mmCIF file of C-alpha atoms and ligand atoms in Angstrom:
data_model
loop_
_atom_site.group_PDB
_atom_site.id
_atom_site.type_symbol
_atom_site.label_atom_id
_atom_site.label_comp_id
_atom_site.label_asym_id
_atom_site.label_seq_id
_atom_site.Cartn_x
_atom_site.Cartn_y
_atom_site.Cartn_z
ATOM 1 C CA SER A 12 -34.621 14.148 127.594
ATOM 2 C CA ILE A 13 -34.253 9.743 128.790
ATOM 3 C CA ARG A 14 -31.394 9.520 131.419
ATOM 4 C CA LEU A 15 -30.229 5.972 131.319
ATOM 5 C CA ALA A 16 -28.182 4.057 133.800
ATOM 6 C CA PHE A 17 -26.980 0.988 133.099
ATOM 7 C CA ILE A 18 -26.107 -0.545 136.669
ATOM 8 C CA PRO A 19 -24.982 -4.110 137.227
ATOM 9 C CA ILE A 20 -26.088 -5.300 139.946
ATOM 10 C CA LEU A 21 -24.315 -8.583 141.830
ATOM 11 C CA LEU A 22 -25.810 -11.147 143.713
ATOM 12 C CA ALA A 23 -22.939 -11.095 146.556
ATOM 13 C CA ILE A 24 -25.937 -12.315 149.070
ATOM 14 C CA LEU A 25 -27.065 -15.813 147.564
ATOM 15 C CA ASN A 26 -25.500 -17.959 145.749
ATOM 16 C CA PHE A 27 -27.440 -19.213 143.311
ATOM 17 C CA SER A 28 -24.713 -21.591 141.426
ATOM 18 C CA ASP A 29 -24.871 -23.759 144.108
ATOM 19 C CA GLY A 30 -28.914 -24.848 144.004
ATOM 20 C CA ARG A 31 -31.691 -23.962 145.775
ATOM 21 C CA VAL A 32 -32.474 -21.413 147.832
ATOM 22 C CA LYS A 33 -35.068 -21.674 150.473
ATOM 23 C CA PHE A 34 -37.026 -19.100 151.329
ATOM 24 C CA THR A 35 -40.528 -18.612 153.572
ATOM 25 C CA HIS A 36 -42.963 -19.397 151.172
ATOM 26 C CA SER A 37 -40.700 -20.456 147.445
ATOM 27 C CA SER A 38 -37.664 -22.033 147.126
ATOM 28 C CA LEU A 39 -35.575 -21.015 143.294
ATOM 29 C CA TYR A 40 -34.192 -24.451 141.773
ATOM 30 C CA ASP A 41 -31.477 -24.968 139.511
ATOM 31 C CA GLU A 42 -29.728 -27.315 136.792
ATOM 32 C CA ASN A 43 -27.349 -27.811 140.228
ATOM 33 C CA ASP A 44 -30.673 -29.451 141.959
ATOM 34 C CA PHE A 45 -30.235 -32.589 139.971
ATOM 35 C CA VAL A 46 -27.169 -33.325 138.101
ATOM 36 C CA GLY A 47 -26.602 -36.866 139.859
ATOM 37 C CA LYS A 48 -30.069 -37.107 141.657
ATOM 38 C CA THR A 49 -32.910 -39.359 140.270
ATOM 39 C CA ARG A 50 -35.459 -36.830 141.672
ATOM 40 C CA ILE A 51 -35.648 -34.171 143.990
ATOM 41 C CA GLU A 52 -38.961 -33.153 146.104
ATOM 42 C CA ILE A 53 -40.577 -29.911 145.635
ATOM 43 C CA GLU A 54 -42.019 -29.584 149.256
ATOM 44 C CA GLU A 55 -42.916 -26.261 148.356
ATOM 45 C CA CYS A 56 -45.961 -28.109 146.219
ATOM 46 C CA SER A 57 -46.643 -31.439 148.234
ATOM 47 C CA ASN A 58 -48.901 -31.755 151.489
ATOM 48 C CA VAL A 59 -49.832 -27.985 150.900
ATOM 49 C CA ALA A 60 -53.191 -26.504 149.578
ATOM 50 C CA LEU A 61 -52.403 -24.938 146.610
ATOM 51 C CA CYS A 62 -48.898 -24.253 145.354
ATOM 52 C CA VAL A 63 -47.589 -22.385 141.578
ATOM 53 C CA ILE A 64 -45.013 -23.961 139.823
ATOM 54 C CA TYR A 65 -42.817 -21.062 136.987
ATOM 55 C CA VAL A 66 -40.622 -23.117 134.415
ATOM 56 C CA SER A 67 -38.141 -20.678 132.641
ATOM 57 C CA ILE A 68 -35.589 -22.817 131.142
ATOM 58 C CA LEU A 69 -33.273 -21.918 127.511
ATOM 59 C CA SER A 70 -34.886 -22.100 124.377
ATOM 60 C CA ASP A 71 -31.676 -24.056 122.657
ATOM 61 C CA GLN A 72 -32.621 -26.652 120.291
ATOM 62 C CA ASN A 73 -29.994 -29.483 121.816
ATOM 63 C CA LEU A 74 -30.502 -28.851 125.158
ATOM 64 C CA HIS A 75 -34.498 -30.585 124.299
ATOM 65 C CA ASP A 76 -33.450 -34.451 125.332
ATOM 66 C CA VAL A 77 -32.308 -33.052 128.471
ATOM 67 C CA TYR A 78 -35.273 -31.274 129.745
ATOM 68 C CA SER A 79 -37.643 -33.464 128.236
ATOM 69 C CA ASN A 80 -36.100 -36.309 131.207
ATOM 70 C CA LEU A 81 -36.844 -33.973 133.616
ATOM 71 C CA GLN A 82 -40.717 -35.131 134.936
ATOM 72 C CA MET A 83 -42.454 -33.383 137.823
ATOM 73 C CA SER A 84 -44.734 -35.449 139.298
ATOM 74 C CA SER A 85 -46.548 -37.315 142.538
ATOM 75 C CA GLU A 86 -44.855 -40.234 143.782
ATOM 76 C CA PHE A 87 -47.116 -42.913 142.360
ATOM 77 C CA ARG A 88 -46.226 -40.966 138.430
ATOM 78 C CA GLN A 89 -50.123 -40.793 137.435
ATOM 79 C CA TRP A 90 -49.609 -37.137 135.744
ATOM 80 C CA ASN A 91 -45.974 -36.138 134.813
ATOM 81 C CA MET A 92 -45.163 -32.608 132.896
ATOM 82 C CA THR A 93 -42.353 -32.576 131.308
ATOM 83 C CA LEU A 94 -39.259 -29.020 132.059
ATOM 84 C CA ILE A 95 -40.765 -28.655 127.816
ATOM 85 C CA GLN A 96 -44.373 -28.368 128.995
ATOM 86 C CA LEU A 97 -43.785 -26.176 132.205
ATOM 87 C CA ASN A 98 -42.290 -24.241 130.010
ATOM 88 C CA ALA A 99 -44.674 -23.745 127.359
ATOM 89 C CA MET A 100 -47.529 -22.008 130.144
ATOM 90 C CA ARG A 101 -47.266 -19.117 128.523
ATOM 91 C CA ASN A 102 -50.217 -16.536 128.351
ATOM 92 C CA LYS A 103 -49.910 -14.879 124.350
ATOM 93 C CA THR A 104 -51.317 -11.682 125.147
ATOM 94 C CA THR A 105 -49.694 -10.628 127.986
ATOM 95 C CA LYS A 106 -46.474 -12.683 128.146
ATOM 96 C CA GLU A 107 -46.870 -14.080 131.193
ATOM 97 C CA ILE A 108 -45.558 -17.488 132.382
ATOM 98 C CA ASP A 109 -48.382 -19.778 133.470
ATOM 99 C CA PRO A 110 -48.281 -20.809 136.574
ATOM 100 C CA TYR A 111 -48.442 -24.693 136.905
ATOM 101 C CA PHE A 112 -51.199 -25.415 140.118
ATOM 102 C CA ILE A 113 -50.909 -28.377 142.510
ATOM 103 C CA VAL A 114 -54.343 -27.730 144.408
ATOM 104 C CA ASN A 115 -54.870 -30.524 147.238
ATOM 105 C CA GLY A 116 -57.673 -33.100 146.996
ATOM 106 C CA GLU A 117 -58.282 -32.517 142.353
ATOM 107 C CA ASP A 118 -57.911 -34.575 140.137
ATOM 108 C CA GLU A 119 -53.541 -34.192 140.449
ATOM 109 C CA PRO A 120 -53.679 -34.570 143.824
ATOM 110 C CA SER A 121 -50.883 -32.943 146.347
ATOM 111 C CA GLY A 122 -49.392 -35.656 147.830
ATOM 112 C CA THR A 123 -45.312 -35.329 147.505
ATOM 113 C CA THR A 124 -44.395 -32.730 144.421
ATOM 114 C CA TYR A 125 -41.368 -34.249 142.877
ATOM 115 C CA PHE A 126 -38.698 -33.802 139.849
ATOM 116 C CA PHE A 127 -37.202 -36.527 138.328
ATOM 117 C CA ASN A 128 -34.349 -37.123 136.214
ATOM 118 C CA HIS A 129 -34.772 -39.931 133.219
ATOM 119 C CA ASN A 130 -31.329 -38.858 132.007
ATOM 120 C CA ASP A 131 -28.979 -40.691 131.784
ATOM 121 C CA LYS A 132 -26.459 -40.075 133.947
ATOM 122 C CA GLN A 133 -28.502 -37.815 135.321
ATOM 123 C CA ILE A 134 -27.158 -34.854 133.010
ATOM 124 C CA ALA A 135 -29.470 -31.897 133.153
ATOM 125 C CA ALA A 136 -29.195 -28.289 131.479
ATOM 126 C CA PRO A 137 -29.977 -24.287 132.767
ATOM 127 C CA LEU A 138 -32.765 -23.866 134.646
ATOM 128 C CA VAL A 139 -35.182 -21.691 136.457
ATOM 129 C CA ILE A 140 -38.150 -23.822 138.475
ATOM 130 C CA TYR A 141 -39.632 -21.006 141.462
ATOM 131 C CA ALA A 142 -42.144 -23.208 142.893
ATOM 132 C CA VAL A 143 -44.095 -20.638 145.642
ATOM 133 C CA ASN A 144 -46.446 -22.659 148.088
ATOM 134 C CA LEU A 145 -49.623 -19.782 147.913
ATOM 135 C CA ASP A 146 -50.961 -20.742 151.458
ATOM 136 C CA ASN A 147 -49.932 -18.102 152.880
ATOM 137 C CA GLU A 148 -48.646 -16.325 150.312
ATOM 138 C CA PRO A 149 -50.431 -12.092 149.478
ATOM 139 C CA ASN A 150 -48.154 -10.930 147.084
ATOM 140 C CA ASN A 151 -48.727 -13.609 144.905
ATOM 141 C CA ALA A 152 -52.821 -11.969 143.296
ATOM 142 C CA ASN A 153 -50.506 -8.616 142.933
ATOM 143 C CA ALA A 154 -47.844 -9.886 140.938
ATOM 144 C CA ALA A 155 -47.352 -11.139 137.417
ATOM 145 C CA VAL A 156 -44.428 -13.250 136.006
ATOM 146 C CA TYR A 157 -41.941 -13.349 133.113
ATOM 147 C CA ASP A 158 -39.721 -14.573 131.304
ATOM 148 C CA ALA A 159 -36.072 -12.366 130.463
ATOM 149 C CA GLY A 160 -36.175 -13.992 126.719
ATOM 150 C CA SER A 161 -39.911 -13.474 126.122
ATOM 151 C CA ILE A 162 -41.376 -9.957 128.172
ATOM 152 C CA GLY A 163 -40.604 -8.662 124.717
ATOM 153 C CA GLU A 164 -41.953 -5.618 123.742
ATOM 154 C CA GLY A 165 -42.952 -4.689 126.978
ATOM 155 C CA PHE A 166 -46.079 -4.056 128.828
ATOM 156 C CA GLU A 167 -48.546 -2.095 131.359
ATOM 157 C CA LYS A 168 -49.562 -3.914 134.457
ATOM 158 C CA GLY A 169 -49.530 -4.506 138.023
ATOM 159 C CA LYS A 170 -47.425 -3.716 141.235
ATOM 160 C CA ILE A 171 -45.372 -6.596 141.079
ATOM 161 C CA VAL A 172 -42.592 -7.726 138.352
ATOM 162 C CA THR A 173 -41.568 -10.772 138.783
ATOM 163 C CA ILE A 174 -38.358 -12.124 135.751
ATOM 164 C CA LEU A 175 -37.439 -16.237 135.325
ATOM 165 C CA ASN A 176 -33.780 -16.640 133.721
ATOM 166 C CA ALA A 177 -31.252 -19.651 133.230
ATOM 167 C CA HIS A 178 -28.911 -16.915 131.827
ATOM 168 C CA PRO A 179 -28.389 -13.764 133.676
ATOM 169 C CA PHE A 180 -30.478 -10.987 132.325
ATOM 170 C CA THR A 181 -31.445 -7.315 131.549
ATOM 171 C CA ALA A 182 -34.400 -4.668 132.929
ATOM 172 C CA THR A 183 -35.132 -1.639 131.591
ATOM 173 C CA ILE A 184 -38.349 -0.109 133.444
ATOM 174 C CA ALA A 185 -40.087 2.746 133.135
ATOM 175 C CA ALA A 186 -43.118 4.304 134.282
ATOM 176 C CA ASP A 187 -44.628 7.723 135.575
ATOM 177 C CA ALA A 188 -43.174 10.227 137.079
ATOM 178 C CA ASN A 189 -45.240 9.837 140.367
ATOM 179 C CA THR A 190 -43.467 5.901 141.191
ATOM 180 C CA LEU A 191 -41.751 4.461 142.543
ATOM 181 C CA GLY A 192 -39.468 1.568 141.203
ATOM 182 C CA THR A 193 -38.318 -0.837 143.715
ATOM 183 C CA VAL A 194 -36.010 -4.007 143.177
ATOM 184 C CA PHE A 195 -35.680 -6.912 144.458
ATOM 185 C CA ALA A 196 -33.298 -9.988 143.471
ATOM 186 C CA THR A 197 -36.609 -13.046 145.167
ATOM 187 C CA GLY A 198 -39.326 -13.677 144.180
ATOM 188 C CA PHE A 199 -42.302 -12.104 144.505
ATOM 189 C CA ASP A 200 -43.187 -13.890 147.930
ATOM 190 C CA ASN A 201 -40.295 -11.313 148.921
ATOM 191 C CA ALA A 202 -41.225 -7.612 147.354
ATOM 192 C CA ASP A 203 -42.009 -5.607 149.823
ATOM 193 C CA PRO A 204 -41.160 -2.359 149.229
ATOM 194 C CA ASN A 205 -39.978 -1.231 153.057
ATOM 195 C CA ASP A 206 -37.721 -4.076 152.962
ATOM 196 C CA ASP A 207 -41.015 -5.649 155.570
ATOM 197 C CA ASN A 208 -40.592 -10.035 153.853
ATOM 198 C CA PRO A 209 -40.849 -12.810 155.653
ATOM 199 C CA ASP A 210 -36.719 -13.289 154.774
ATOM 200 C CA LYS A 211 -36.172 -10.099 156.271
ATOM 201 C CA CYS A 212 -34.546 -9.414 151.656
ATOM 202 C CA ARG A 213 -33.166 -6.009 151.432
ATOM 203 C CA HIS A 214 -34.149 -4.276 147.782
ATOM 204 C CA VAL A 215 -30.522 -3.540 145.747
ATOM 205 C CA MET A 216 -32.301 -0.081 144.552
ATOM 206 C CA SER A 217 -35.404 2.324 144.411
ATOM 207 C CA MET A 218 -35.725 4.857 141.639
ATOM 208 C CA ARG A 219 -37.841 6.585 139.611
ATOM 209 C CA PRO A 220 -38.463 6.233 136.081
ATOM 210 C CA GLY A 221 -40.647 8.994 135.699
ATOM 211 C CA LEU A 222 -37.680 10.711 135.196
ATOM 212 C CA GLY A 223 -35.795 8.536 132.767
ATOM 213 C CA VAL A 224 -35.635 5.417 131.403
ATOM 214 C CA VAL A 225 -33.110 2.945 134.249
ATOM 215 C CA THR A 226 -31.910 -0.430 132.443
ATOM 216 C CA PHE A 227 -30.089 -2.215 134.999
ATOM 217 C CA GLN A 228 -28.490 -6.167 134.695
ATOM 218 C CA ILE A 229 -29.079 -9.402 136.573
ATOM 219 C CA ASN A 230 -26.337 -11.684 137.892
ATOM 220 C CA GLY A 231 -29.152 -14.280 138.821
ATOM 221 C CA PRO A 232 -32.187 -16.412 137.976
ATOM 222 C CA ILE A 233 -35.112 -13.683 139.580
ATOM 223 C CA ALA A 234 -35.991 -10.426 140.390
ATOM 224 C CA SER A 235 -38.533 -8.747 141.223
ATOM 225 C CA ILE A 236 -39.731 -5.137 140.675
ATOM 226 C CA TYR A 237 -42.144 -2.947 143.039
ATOM 227 C CA PHE A 238 -44.405 0.104 141.618
ATOM 228 C CA SER A 239 -45.481 2.049 144.164
ATOM 229 C CA ASP A 240 -48.288 3.447 141.833
ATOM 230 C CA PHE A 241 -50.217 0.783 140.749
ATOM 231 C CA GLN A 242 -52.629 3.121 138.843
ATOM 232 C CA GLY A 243 -50.136 4.682 136.006
ATOM 233 C CA LEU A 244 -48.464 2.908 133.503
ATOM 234 C CA ASN A 245 -45.441 0.169 134.553
ATOM 235 C CA HIS A 246 -43.578 -0.884 131.716
ATOM 236 C CA VAL A 247 -40.666 -3.746 131.097
ATOM 237 C CA SER A 248 -38.953 -4.467 129.066
ATOM 238 C CA SER A 249 -36.206 -7.701 128.991
ATOM 239 C CA SER A 250 -33.651 -10.437 127.238
ATOM 240 C CA ALA A 251 -31.464 -12.636 128.608
ATOM 241 C CA ILE A 252 -28.336 -11.775 127.540
ATOM 242 C CA GLN A 253 -27.317 -15.437 125.459
ATOM 243 C CA GLN A 254 -23.356 -14.963 125.446
ATOM 244 C CA ILE A 255 -22.180 -14.745 128.864
ATOM 245 C CA SER A 256 -18.124 -15.517 128.950
ATOM 246 C CA GLN A 257 -17.927 -18.794 130.774
ATOM 247 C CA GLU A 258 -16.227 -19.190 133.982
ATOM 248 C CA ASN A 259 -13.312 -20.669 135.273
HETATM 249 C C1 NAG B 340 -44.952 -41.427 133.465
HETATM 250 O O1 NAG B 340 -43.864 -41.625 133.721
HETATM 251 C C2 NAG B 340 -43.349 -42.537 133.606
HETATM 252 C C3 NAG B 340 -41.912 -42.404 134.114
HETATM 253 O O2 NAG B 340 -41.801 -42.697 132.215
HETATM 254 C C4 NAG B 340 -44.330 -43.936 133.671
HETATM 255 O O3 NAG B 340 -43.259 -44.508 133.764
HETATM 256 C C5 NAG B 340 -45.752 -43.094 133.288
HETATM 257 O O4 NAG B 340 -45.833 -44.402 133.469
HETATM 258 C C6 NAG B 340 -46.009 -42.324 133.009
HETATM 259 N N1 NAG B 340 -46.949 -42.255 133.841
HETATM 260 C C7 NAG B 340 -48.348 -41.080 133.205
HETATM 261 C C8 NAG B 340 -49.707 -41.038 133.202
HETATM 262 O O5 NAG B 340 -48.151 -41.579 131.884
HETATM 263 C C1 NAG B 341 -53.874 -14.478 129.615
HETATM 264 O O1 NAG B 341 -54.226 -12.973 130.436
HETATM 265 C C2 NAG B 341 -55.536 -11.936 129.721
HETATM 266 C C3 NAG B 341 -55.140 -11.318 130.570
HETATM 267 O O2 NAG B 341 -54.999 -11.340 132.339
HETATM 268 C C4 NAG B 341 -56.091 -13.220 130.215
HETATM 269 O O3 NAG B 341 -57.830 -12.350 130.365
HETATM 270 C C5 NAG B 341 -56.710 -14.059 128.950
HETATM 271 O O4 NAG B 341 -57.971 -15.084 129.676
HETATM 272 C C6 NAG B 341 -55.241 -14.726 129.693
HETATM 273 N N1 NAG B 341 -55.279 -16.086 128.449
HETATM 274 C C7 NAG B 341 -55.359 -16.975 128.917
HETATM 275 C C8 NAG B 341 -55.187 -18.165 127.372
HETATM 276 O O5 NAG B 341 -54.683 -17.749 129.651
#
């Protein structure tokens, strides 16, 4: 018998609608960071040995040009990666977001990394950019990052699962009886089951999904689930909530 819990998680601690949220190893950027700006610096990827960028945007053809005009590059523009290109970086087998790496000293020198906004009137569109400085970040080796809109049927993998979406989303998790799942409203860099993380982020819930299946709603751009049992079969599925009520 399957027990179904539906628990809306309201992220009162962090106000994600005001743009960048800065953590010790990472930042989350949203559309508000770009509105009215010709460029913004991605500090996590400036003058560091190694950083990763994970992107999630909406799959809406009407927004294609807006996303194309948001381009990551160094200040000298020797290379350009549009949000469309970054968002297309997905592992077709695992459905993971393949991060874009910036490696200092390689053909894409780190220097200072920016996103440029080439849109008329510097408009933007819903987006999530999760930028992580990996120079001293220990969790990334055990983490897999997904877009809520394309996890699909679910999967079995590893210790930390991070989910991104520009819209609120639901996640459903299941695991074996011995596994404790701990949910954070942050990226993998703050997903420590004992809340012993660099930014003192408290977990929002923890459960043993082995007793059933747990579905919860995330009203923010990111969630991470830490599974205590690395050996077990941990399943996560997710979907973005397309119908969002209009605020104001
Ligand atoms: C990157 O985009 C900018 C702005 O459109 C352009 O000036 C520059 O030449 C591009 N760089 C490359 C390598 O295509
Ligand atoms: C996708 O992920 C699998 C499993 O981690 C890996 O073996 C494979 O090389 C990845 N594919 C690509 C194209 O990176």
